PDB file of C-alpha atoms in Angstrom:
ATOM      1  CA  SER A 124       0.000   0.000   0.000  1.00 62.00           C
ATOM      2  CA  ALA A 125       1.052   3.614  -0.542  1.00 74.00           C
ATOM      3  CA  VAL A 126       3.108   5.338   2.114  1.00 89.00           C
ATOM      4  CA  ILE A 127       2.766   8.871   3.470  1.00 93.00           C
ATOM      5  CA  SER A 128       5.897  10.014   5.314  1.00 95.00           C
ATOM      6  CA  GLN A 129       6.017  13.053   7.526  1.00 96.00           C
ATOM      7  CA  LYS A 130       9.086  14.666   9.042  1.00 96.00           C
ATOM      8  CA  PRO A 131       9.733  15.474  11.786  1.00 97.00           C
ATOM      9  CA  SER A 132       7.522  13.113  13.746  1.00 95.00           C
ATOM     10  CA  ARG A 133       7.848  15.380  16.751  1.00 96.00           C
ATOM     11  CA  ASP A 134       9.747  18.460  17.836  1.00 97.00           C
ATOM     12  CA  ILE A 135      10.037  20.846  20.732  1.00 97.00           C
ATOM     13  CA  CYS A 136      10.522  24.442  19.671  1.00 96.00           C
ATOM     14  CA  GLN A 137      11.086  27.803  21.261  1.00 97.00           C
ATOM     15  CA  ARG A 138       8.590  30.608  21.060  1.00 97.00           C
ATOM     16  CA  GLY A 139       9.187  32.912  18.087  1.00 97.00           C
ATOM     17  CA  THR A 140      10.926  30.355  15.899  1.00 97.00           C
ATOM     18  CA  SER A 141       9.603  28.629  12.783  1.00 97.00           C
ATOM     19  CA  LEU A 142       9.444  24.955  11.852  1.00 97.00           C
ATOM     20  CA  THR A 143       8.916  23.317   8.480  1.00 98.00           C
ATOM     21  CA  ILE A 144       7.133  19.981   8.259  1.00 98.00           C
ATOM     22  CA  GLN A 145       7.561  17.766   5.219  1.00 98.00           C
ATOM     23  CA  CYS A 146       5.105  15.334   3.657  1.00 97.00           C
ATOM     24  CA  GLN A 147       6.323  12.848   1.064  1.00 96.00           C
ATOM     25  CA  VAL A 148       4.081  10.356  -0.727  1.00 94.00           C
ATOM     26  CA  ASP A 149       5.363   7.389  -2.670  1.00 92.00           C
ATOM     27  CA  SER A 150       2.676   7.345  -5.359  1.00 86.00           C
ATOM     28  CA  GLN A 151       0.555   9.739  -7.348  1.00 80.00           C
ATOM     29  CA  VAL A 152      -2.025  11.773  -5.537  1.00 86.00           C
ATOM     30  CA  THR A 153      -4.788  14.054  -6.654  1.00 82.00           C
ATOM     31  CA  MET A 154      -4.930  16.336  -3.661  1.00 88.00           C
ATOM     32  CA  MET A 155      -2.803  17.110  -0.607  1.00 93.00           C
ATOM     33  CA  PHE A 156      -4.112  18.767   2.532  1.00 95.00           C
ATOM     34  CA  TRP A 157      -2.782  19.957   5.874  1.00 97.00           C
ATOM     35  CA  TYR A 158      -4.789  19.505   9.066  1.00 97.00           C
ATOM     36  CA  ARG A 159      -4.206  20.556  12.649  1.00 97.00           C
ATOM     37  CA  GLN A 160      -5.248  18.605  15.718  1.00 95.00           C
ATOM     38  CA  GLN A 161      -4.944  20.604  18.906  1.00 95.00           C
ATOM     39  CA  PRO A 162      -4.517  18.674  22.167  1.00 91.00           C
ATOM     40  CA  GLY A 163      -7.606  16.627  22.954  1.00 89.00           C
ATOM     41  CA  GLN A 164      -9.463  18.079  19.983  1.00 92.00           C
ATOM     42  CA  SER A 165     -10.696  17.014  16.596  1.00 93.00           C
ATOM     43  CA  LEU A 166      -9.047  17.845  13.285  1.00 95.00           C
ATOM     44  CA  THR A 167      -9.341  21.158  11.460  1.00 95.00           C
ATOM     45  CA  LEU A 168      -8.368  21.761   7.864  1.00 96.00           C
ATOM     46  CA  ILE A 169      -5.655  24.387   7.482  1.00 97.00           C
ATOM     47  CA  ALA A 170      -5.303  24.474   3.706  1.00 96.00           C
ATOM     48  CA  THR A 171      -5.218  22.634   0.424  1.00 95.00           C
ATOM     49  CA  ALA A 172      -1.716  22.384  -1.015  1.00 95.00           C
ATOM     50  CA  ASN A 173      -1.936  23.145  -4.730  1.00 90.00           C
ATOM     51  CA  GLN A 174       0.781  21.890  -7.010  1.00 89.00           C
ATOM     52  CA  GLY A 175       2.652  24.753  -8.605  1.00 85.00           C
ATOM     53  CA  SER A 176       0.489  27.511  -7.149  1.00 87.00           C
ATOM     54  CA  GLU A 177      -0.454  29.146  -3.876  1.00 91.00           C
ATOM     55  CA  ALA A 178      -2.253  27.066  -1.292  1.00 94.00           C
ATOM     56  CA  THR A 179      -5.948  27.581  -0.586  1.00 95.00           C
ATOM     57  CA  TYR A 180      -6.447  28.486   3.059  1.00 96.00           C
ATOM     58  CA  GLU A 181      -9.478  27.871   5.236  1.00 95.00           C
ATOM     59  CA  SER A 182     -11.079  30.550   7.325  1.00 93.00           C
ATOM     60  CA  GLY A 183      -8.892  31.425  10.283  1.00 95.00           C
ATOM     61  CA  PHE A 184      -5.616  30.393   8.655  1.00 97.00           C
ATOM     62  CA  VAL A 185      -3.321  32.717   6.715  1.00 96.00           C
ATOM     63  CA  ILE A 186      -0.323  32.302   4.479  1.00 97.00           C
ATOM     64  CA  ASP A 187       1.974  34.438   6.611  1.00 97.00           C
ATOM     65  CA  LYS A 188       1.491  32.113   9.573  1.00 97.00           C
ATOM     66  CA  PHE A 189       1.317  28.809   7.682  1.00 98.00           C
ATOM     67  CA  PRO A 190       3.195  29.064   4.386  1.00 97.00           C
ATOM     68  CA  ILE A 191       2.766  25.937   2.281  1.00 97.00           C
ATOM     69  CA  SER A 192       4.656  24.673  -0.722  1.00 95.00           C
ATOM     70  CA  ARG A 193       3.906  21.868  -3.134  1.00 94.00           C
ATOM     71  CA  PRO A 194       6.566  21.796  -5.822  1.00 92.00           C
ATOM     72  CA  ASN A 195       5.418  18.483  -7.328  1.00 91.00           C
ATOM     73  CA  LEU A 196       2.671  15.884  -7.117  1.00 89.00           C
ATOM     74  CA  THR A 197       4.154  13.871  -4.267  1.00 92.00           C
ATOM     75  CA  PHE A 198       5.718  16.405  -1.865  1.00 95.00           C
ATOM     76  CA  SER A 199       4.516  19.290   0.265  1.00 96.00           C
ATOM     77  CA  THR A 200       5.769  21.358   3.179  1.00 97.00           C
ATOM     78  CA  LEU A 201       3.965  23.273   5.892  1.00 98.00           C
ATOM     79  CA  THR A 202       5.811  25.924   7.879  1.00 98.00           C
ATOM     80  CA  VAL A 203       4.536  27.092  11.233  1.00 98.00           C
ATOM     81  CA  SER A 204       5.923  30.605  11.589  1.00 98.00           C
ATOM     82  CA  ASN A 205       6.694  32.710  14.623  1.00 97.00           C
ATOM     83  CA  MET A 206       5.439  29.977  16.907  1.00 97.00           C
ATOM     84  CA  SER A 207       3.654  30.466  20.195  1.00 97.00           C
ATOM     85  CA  PRO A 208       2.518  27.858  22.742  1.00 96.00           C
ATOM     86  CA  GLU A 209      -0.944  27.978  21.134  1.00 96.00           C
ATOM     87  CA  ASP A 210       0.580  26.372  18.042  1.00 97.00           C
ATOM     88  CA  SER A 211       1.343  23.206  19.997  1.00 97.00           C
ATOM     89  CA  SER A 212      -0.585  20.601  18.037  1.00 96.00           C
ATOM     90  CA  ILE A 213      -0.305  17.606  15.805  1.00 96.00           C
ATOM     91  CA  TYR A 214      -0.034  18.631  12.170  1.00 97.00           C
ATOM     92  CA  LEU A 215      -1.193  16.012   9.696  1.00 97.00           C
ATOM     93  CA  CYS A 216      -0.747  15.675   5.987  1.00 96.00           C
ATOM     94  CA  SER A 217      -3.655  14.075   4.135  1.00 94.00           C
ATOM     95  CA  VAL A 218      -3.750  12.839   0.568  1.00 92.00           C
ATOM     96  CA  ASP A 219      -6.302  11.650  -1.916  1.00 86.00           C
ATOM     97  CA  PHE A 220      -4.670   8.890  -3.927  1.00 79.00           C
ATOM     98  CA  VAL A 221      -5.627   8.724  -7.566  1.00 71.00           C
ATOM     99  CA  ASN A 222      -8.745   6.650  -8.136  1.00 66.00           C
ATOM    100  CA  THR A 223      -9.182   5.483  -4.544  1.00 71.00           C
ATOM    101  CA  GLY A 224     -11.921   7.850  -3.429  1.00 71.00           C
ATOM    102  CA  GLU A 225     -10.418   7.849   0.044  1.00 82.00           C
ATOM    103  CA  LEU A 226      -8.418  10.289   2.097  1.00 88.00           C
ATOM    104  CA  PHE A 227      -5.431   8.939   3.993  1.00 91.00           C
ATOM    105  CA  PHE A 228      -3.380  10.562   6.693  1.00 93.00           C
ATOM    106  CA  GLY A 229       0.307  10.677   7.442  1.00 94.00           C
ATOM    107  CA  GLU A 230       1.636   9.770  10.864  1.00 93.00           C
ATOM    108  CA  GLY A 231       1.499  13.371  11.978  1.00 95.00           C
ATOM    109  CA  SER A 232       4.068  15.797  13.357  1.00 96.00           C
ATOM    110  CA  ARG A 233       3.660  16.532  17.047  1.00 96.00           C
ATOM    111  CA  LEU A 234       4.825  20.049  17.788  1.00 97.00           C
ATOM    112  CA  THR A 235       5.367  21.434  21.274  1.00 97.00           C
ATOM    113  CA  VAL A 236       6.154  25.118  21.630  1.00 97.00           C
ATOM    114  CA  LEU A 237       7.701  26.291  24.886  1.00 96.00           C
TER     115      LEU A 237
ATOM    116  CA  GLU B 191     -21.533  25.722   6.192  1.00 88.00           C
ATOM    117  CA  LEU B 192     -21.084  22.017   6.762  1.00 91.00           C
ATOM    118  CA  LYS B 193     -21.102  20.999  10.424  1.00 94.00           C
ATOM    119  CA  VAL B 194     -20.713  17.529  11.865  1.00 96.00           C
ATOM    120  CA  GLU B 195     -22.026  16.433  15.240  1.00 96.00           C
ATOM    121  CA  GLN B 196     -20.971  13.183  16.789  1.00 97.00           C
ATOM    122  CA  ASN B 197     -22.331  11.508  19.881  1.00 96.00           C
ATOM    123  CA  PRO B 198     -21.646  10.287  22.373  1.00 96.00           C
ATOM    124  CA  LEU B 199     -18.312  11.980  22.999  1.00 96.00           C
ATOM    125  CA  PHE B 200     -17.308   9.359  25.499  1.00 96.00           C
ATOM    126  CA  LEU B 201     -18.404   5.757  25.662  1.00 94.00           C
ATOM    127  CA  SER B 202     -17.455   3.222  28.277  1.00 95.00           C
ATOM    128  CA  MET B 203     -18.515  -0.282  27.337  1.00 91.00           C
ATOM    129  CA  GLN B 204     -18.294  -3.702  28.827  1.00 94.00           C
ATOM    130  CA  GLU B 205     -16.713  -6.384  26.726  1.00 95.00           C
ATOM    131  CA  GLY B 206     -19.281  -8.340  24.759  1.00 95.00           C
ATOM    132  CA  LYS B 207     -21.830  -5.524  24.614  1.00 95.00           C
ATOM    133  CA  ASN B 208     -23.181  -3.721  21.562  1.00 96.00           C
ATOM    134  CA  TYR B 209     -23.381   0.005  21.024  1.00 95.00           C
ATOM    135  CA  THR B 210     -23.796   2.637  18.323  1.00 97.00           C
ATOM    136  CA  ILE B 211     -22.019   5.935  17.643  1.00 97.00           C
ATOM    137  CA  TYR B 212     -24.038   8.539  15.779  1.00 98.00           C
ATOM    138  CA  CYS B 213     -22.847  11.128  13.297  1.00 98.00           C
ATOM    139  CA  ASN B 214     -25.137  13.887  12.022  1.00 97.00           C
ATOM    140  CA  TYR B 215     -24.126  16.401   9.381  1.00 96.00           C
ATOM    141  CA  SER B 216     -25.850  19.637   8.526  1.00 95.00           C
ATOM    142  CA  THR B 217     -25.809  19.907   4.719  1.00 90.00           C
ATOM    143  CA  THR B 218     -25.463  17.691   1.681  1.00 88.00           C
ATOM    144  CA  SER B 219     -22.185  15.833   1.641  1.00 88.00           C
ATOM    145  CA  ASP B 220     -20.437  13.735  -1.003  1.00 83.00           C
ATOM    146  CA  ARG B 221     -19.029  11.097   1.312  1.00 90.00           C
ATOM    147  CA  LEU B 222     -18.949  10.075   4.907  1.00 95.00           C
ATOM    148  CA  TYR B 223     -15.778   8.734   6.476  1.00 95.00           C
ATOM    149  CA  TRP B 224     -15.056   6.894   9.678  1.00 97.00           C
ATOM    150  CA  TYR B 225     -11.562   6.925  11.164  1.00 96.00           C
ATOM    151  CA  ARG B 226      -9.951   5.364  14.188  1.00 97.00           C
ATOM    152  CA  GLN B 227      -7.195   7.064  16.186  1.00 95.00           C
ATOM    153  CA  ASP B 228      -5.127   5.332  18.843  1.00 94.00           C
ATOM    154  CA  PRO B 229      -3.373   7.481  21.480  1.00 89.00           C
ATOM    155  CA  GLY B 230      -0.349   9.233  20.017  1.00 86.00           C
ATOM    156  CA  LYS B 231      -1.067   7.861  16.560  1.00 89.00           C
ATOM    157  CA  SER B 232      -2.440   9.140  13.299  1.00 90.00           C
ATOM    158  CA  LEU B 233      -5.813   8.331  11.777  1.00 93.00           C
ATOM    159  CA  GLU B 234      -6.627   4.936  10.331  1.00 93.00           C
ATOM    160  CA  SER B 235      -9.299   4.849   7.651  1.00 92.00           C
ATOM    161  CA  LEU B 236     -12.135   2.478   8.562  1.00 95.00           C
ATOM    162  CA  PHE B 237     -14.956   3.135   6.110  1.00 95.00           C
ATOM    163  CA  VAL B 238     -15.970   5.409   3.268  1.00 93.00           C
ATOM    164  CA  LEU B 239     -19.710   5.595   2.597  1.00 94.00           C
ATOM    165  CA  LEU B 240     -20.784   7.002  -0.721  1.00 89.00           C
ATOM    166  CA  SER B 241     -24.505   6.582  -1.185  1.00 85.00           C
ATOM    167  CA  ASN B 242     -27.782   6.430   0.629  1.00 84.00           C
ATOM    168  CA  GLY B 243     -28.319   3.087   2.288  1.00 85.00           C
ATOM    169  CA  ALA B 244     -24.649   2.144   2.077  1.00 90.00           C
ATOM    170  CA  VAL B 245     -23.587  -0.373   4.682  1.00 93.00           C
ATOM    171  CA  LYS B 246     -20.053  -1.603   5.240  1.00 95.00           C
ATOM    172  CA  GLN B 247     -18.741  -4.078   7.768  1.00 96.00           C
ATOM    173  CA  GLU B 248     -15.291  -4.972   8.979  1.00 95.00           C
ATOM    174  CA  GLY B 249     -15.005  -7.374  11.859  1.00 95.00           C
ATOM    175  CA  ARG B 250     -17.018  -6.079  14.808  1.00 96.00           C
ATOM    176  CA  LEU B 251     -17.644  -2.672  13.219  1.00 97.00           C
ATOM    177  CA  MET B 252     -20.459  -1.830  10.845  1.00 98.00           C
ATOM    178  CA  ALA B 253     -21.095   1.598   9.339  1.00 97.00           C
ATOM    179  CA  SER B 254     -24.217   2.812   7.583  1.00 97.00           C
ATOM    180  CA  LEU B 255     -25.351   5.976   5.851  1.00 96.00           C
ATOM    181  CA  ASP B 256     -28.773   7.611   5.521  1.00 94.00           C
ATOM    182  CA  THR B 257     -28.318  10.655   3.311  1.00 92.00           C
ATOM    183  CA  LYS B 258     -31.915  11.750   3.667  1.00 93.00           C
ATOM    184  CA  ALA B 259     -31.580  11.962   7.426  1.00 94.00           C
ATOM    185  CA  ARG B 260     -27.967  13.158   7.100  1.00 95.00           C
ATOM    186  CA  LEU B 261     -27.010  10.484   9.556  1.00 96.00           C
ATOM    187  CA  SER B 262     -24.304   7.866   9.707  1.00 97.00           C
ATOM    188  CA  THR B 263     -23.903   5.249  12.395  1.00 97.00           C
ATOM    189  CA  LEU B 264     -20.991   3.119  13.519  1.00 98.00           C
ATOM    190  CA  HIS B 265     -22.244   0.003  15.252  1.00 97.00           C
ATOM    191  CA  ILE B 266     -20.003  -2.011  17.515  1.00 96.00           C
ATOM    192  CA  THR B 267     -20.888  -5.646  18.039  1.00 96.00           C
ATOM    193  CA  ALA B 268     -19.638  -7.672  20.991  1.00 94.00           C
ATOM    194  CA  ALA B 269     -16.975  -5.151  21.943  1.00 93.00           C
ATOM    195  CA  VAL B 270     -13.457  -6.292  22.773  1.00 94.00           C
ATOM    196  CA  HIS B 271     -10.690  -4.379  24.522  1.00 94.00           C
ATOM    197  CA  ASP B 272      -8.750  -3.907  21.268  1.00 95.00           C
ATOM    198  CA  LEU B 273     -11.490  -1.615  20.009  1.00 96.00           C
ATOM    199  CA  SER B 274     -10.595   1.012  22.611  1.00 96.00           C
ATOM    200  CA  ALA B 275      -9.645   4.139  20.652  1.00 96.00           C
ATOM    201  CA  THR B 276     -11.078   7.460  19.499  1.00 96.00           C
ATOM    202  CA  TYR B 277     -13.442   7.242  16.535  1.00 97.00           C
ATOM    203  CA  PHE B 278     -14.047  10.175  14.235  1.00 97.00           C
ATOM    204  CA  CYS B 279     -16.626  10.650  11.553  1.00 97.00           C
ATOM    205  CA  ALA B 280     -16.018  13.182   8.820  1.00 96.00           C
ATOM    206  CA  ALA B 281     -18.246  14.515   6.064  1.00 95.00           C
ATOM    207  CA  SER B 282     -16.793  15.791   2.841  1.00 91.00           C
ATOM    208  CA  TYR B 283     -17.464  18.719   0.567  1.00 84.00           C
ATOM    209  CA  GLY B 284     -15.380  18.313  -2.503  1.00 79.00           C
ATOM    210  CA  ASN B 285     -12.225  16.680  -1.203  1.00 75.00           C
ATOM    211  CA  LYS B 286     -12.212  18.585   2.078  1.00 86.00           C
ATOM    212  CA  LEU B 287     -13.276  16.964   5.313  1.00 91.00           C
ATOM    213  CA  VAL B 288     -15.171  18.386   8.261  1.00 94.00           C
ATOM    214  CA  PHE B 289     -14.660  16.234  11.316  1.00 96.00           C
ATOM    215  CA  GLY B 290     -16.903  15.452  14.222  1.00 96.00           C
ATOM    216  CA  ALA B 291     -15.564  15.955  17.725  1.00 96.00           C
ATOM    217  CA  GLY B 292     -14.693  12.290  18.101  1.00 96.00           C
ATOM    218  CA  THR B 293     -15.946   9.532  20.372  1.00 97.00           C
ATOM    219  CA  ILE B 294     -13.545   8.171  22.965  1.00 96.00           C
ATOM    220  CA  LEU B 295     -14.364   4.489  23.324  1.00 96.00           C
ATOM    221  CA  ARG B 296     -13.158   2.507  26.318  1.00 96.00           C
ATOM    222  CA  VAL B 297     -13.945  -1.182  26.468  1.00 95.00           C
ATOM    223  CA  LYS B 298     -13.676  -2.639  29.937  1.00 93.00           C
ATOM    224  CA  SER B 299     -12.918  -6.247  30.684  1.00 85.00           C
TER     225      SER B 299
END
C-alpha cells in the first residue's frame, strides 16, 4: 500500500521560531491537505496544497502564519511561523490517492512550543 | 456551512456488549468517512460511505449511511478491549473533510 511520510515526527521548539514539516508520498495523488489537531481536539483543515500555485487556506488560517509549498505531485511542506505555545498541536498531511476515493493521513508531526 | 455532530463523545462499554455511535451532518455531503485514532497515533481509515443506504462491515464494526436523514452510524458488536480508541466521523465537501468531535471508546474487561 502507498506510504505517506512526515518529518519530523515530533519536535520541541522555542517561542518565536519557525518549523517546516515535510510530507512525502510514494505514489501519485490528486490532492494534498494539511490539518491541525490541537490537544484533545478534533481535526481542522488548514489548507489545500496546490501543485505549482499558492495554497488555498481555510477561514482562520493565513499564508503568513502557515506558508505551504507543493513543488510536485508527491511532496509538500507546511511551515509554522513565529510559533507560540498555542501552536502546539499535531499537524497532519492528508492525501487523496488517484482513483481510490479515500483520504489517507500521514503519521502526523507533534509540535510542542515552549 | 457544513457541520458535523458526533455523539456520544465518550463511551465506556463492557466487553461483549453492543453500542452505536451517531454522526449527524448539517448539509449535503459527497461522502462520509469513519476513522480510528489510537493514542499518540495518526488516523486509520475504517470506512468510506458514498450513497444512501450504504452499509459496510469490517469485523465487529459496521457503518451505515442515511443521506436523507444526514445520519451515519458506527455500530459495535460484541466489543473487545482492542477496540478502545477514538473514533471520528467526517463529512466531505469536494475533497475537504469536516470532522466530528470524536468519540472516545473505552472497552472494559
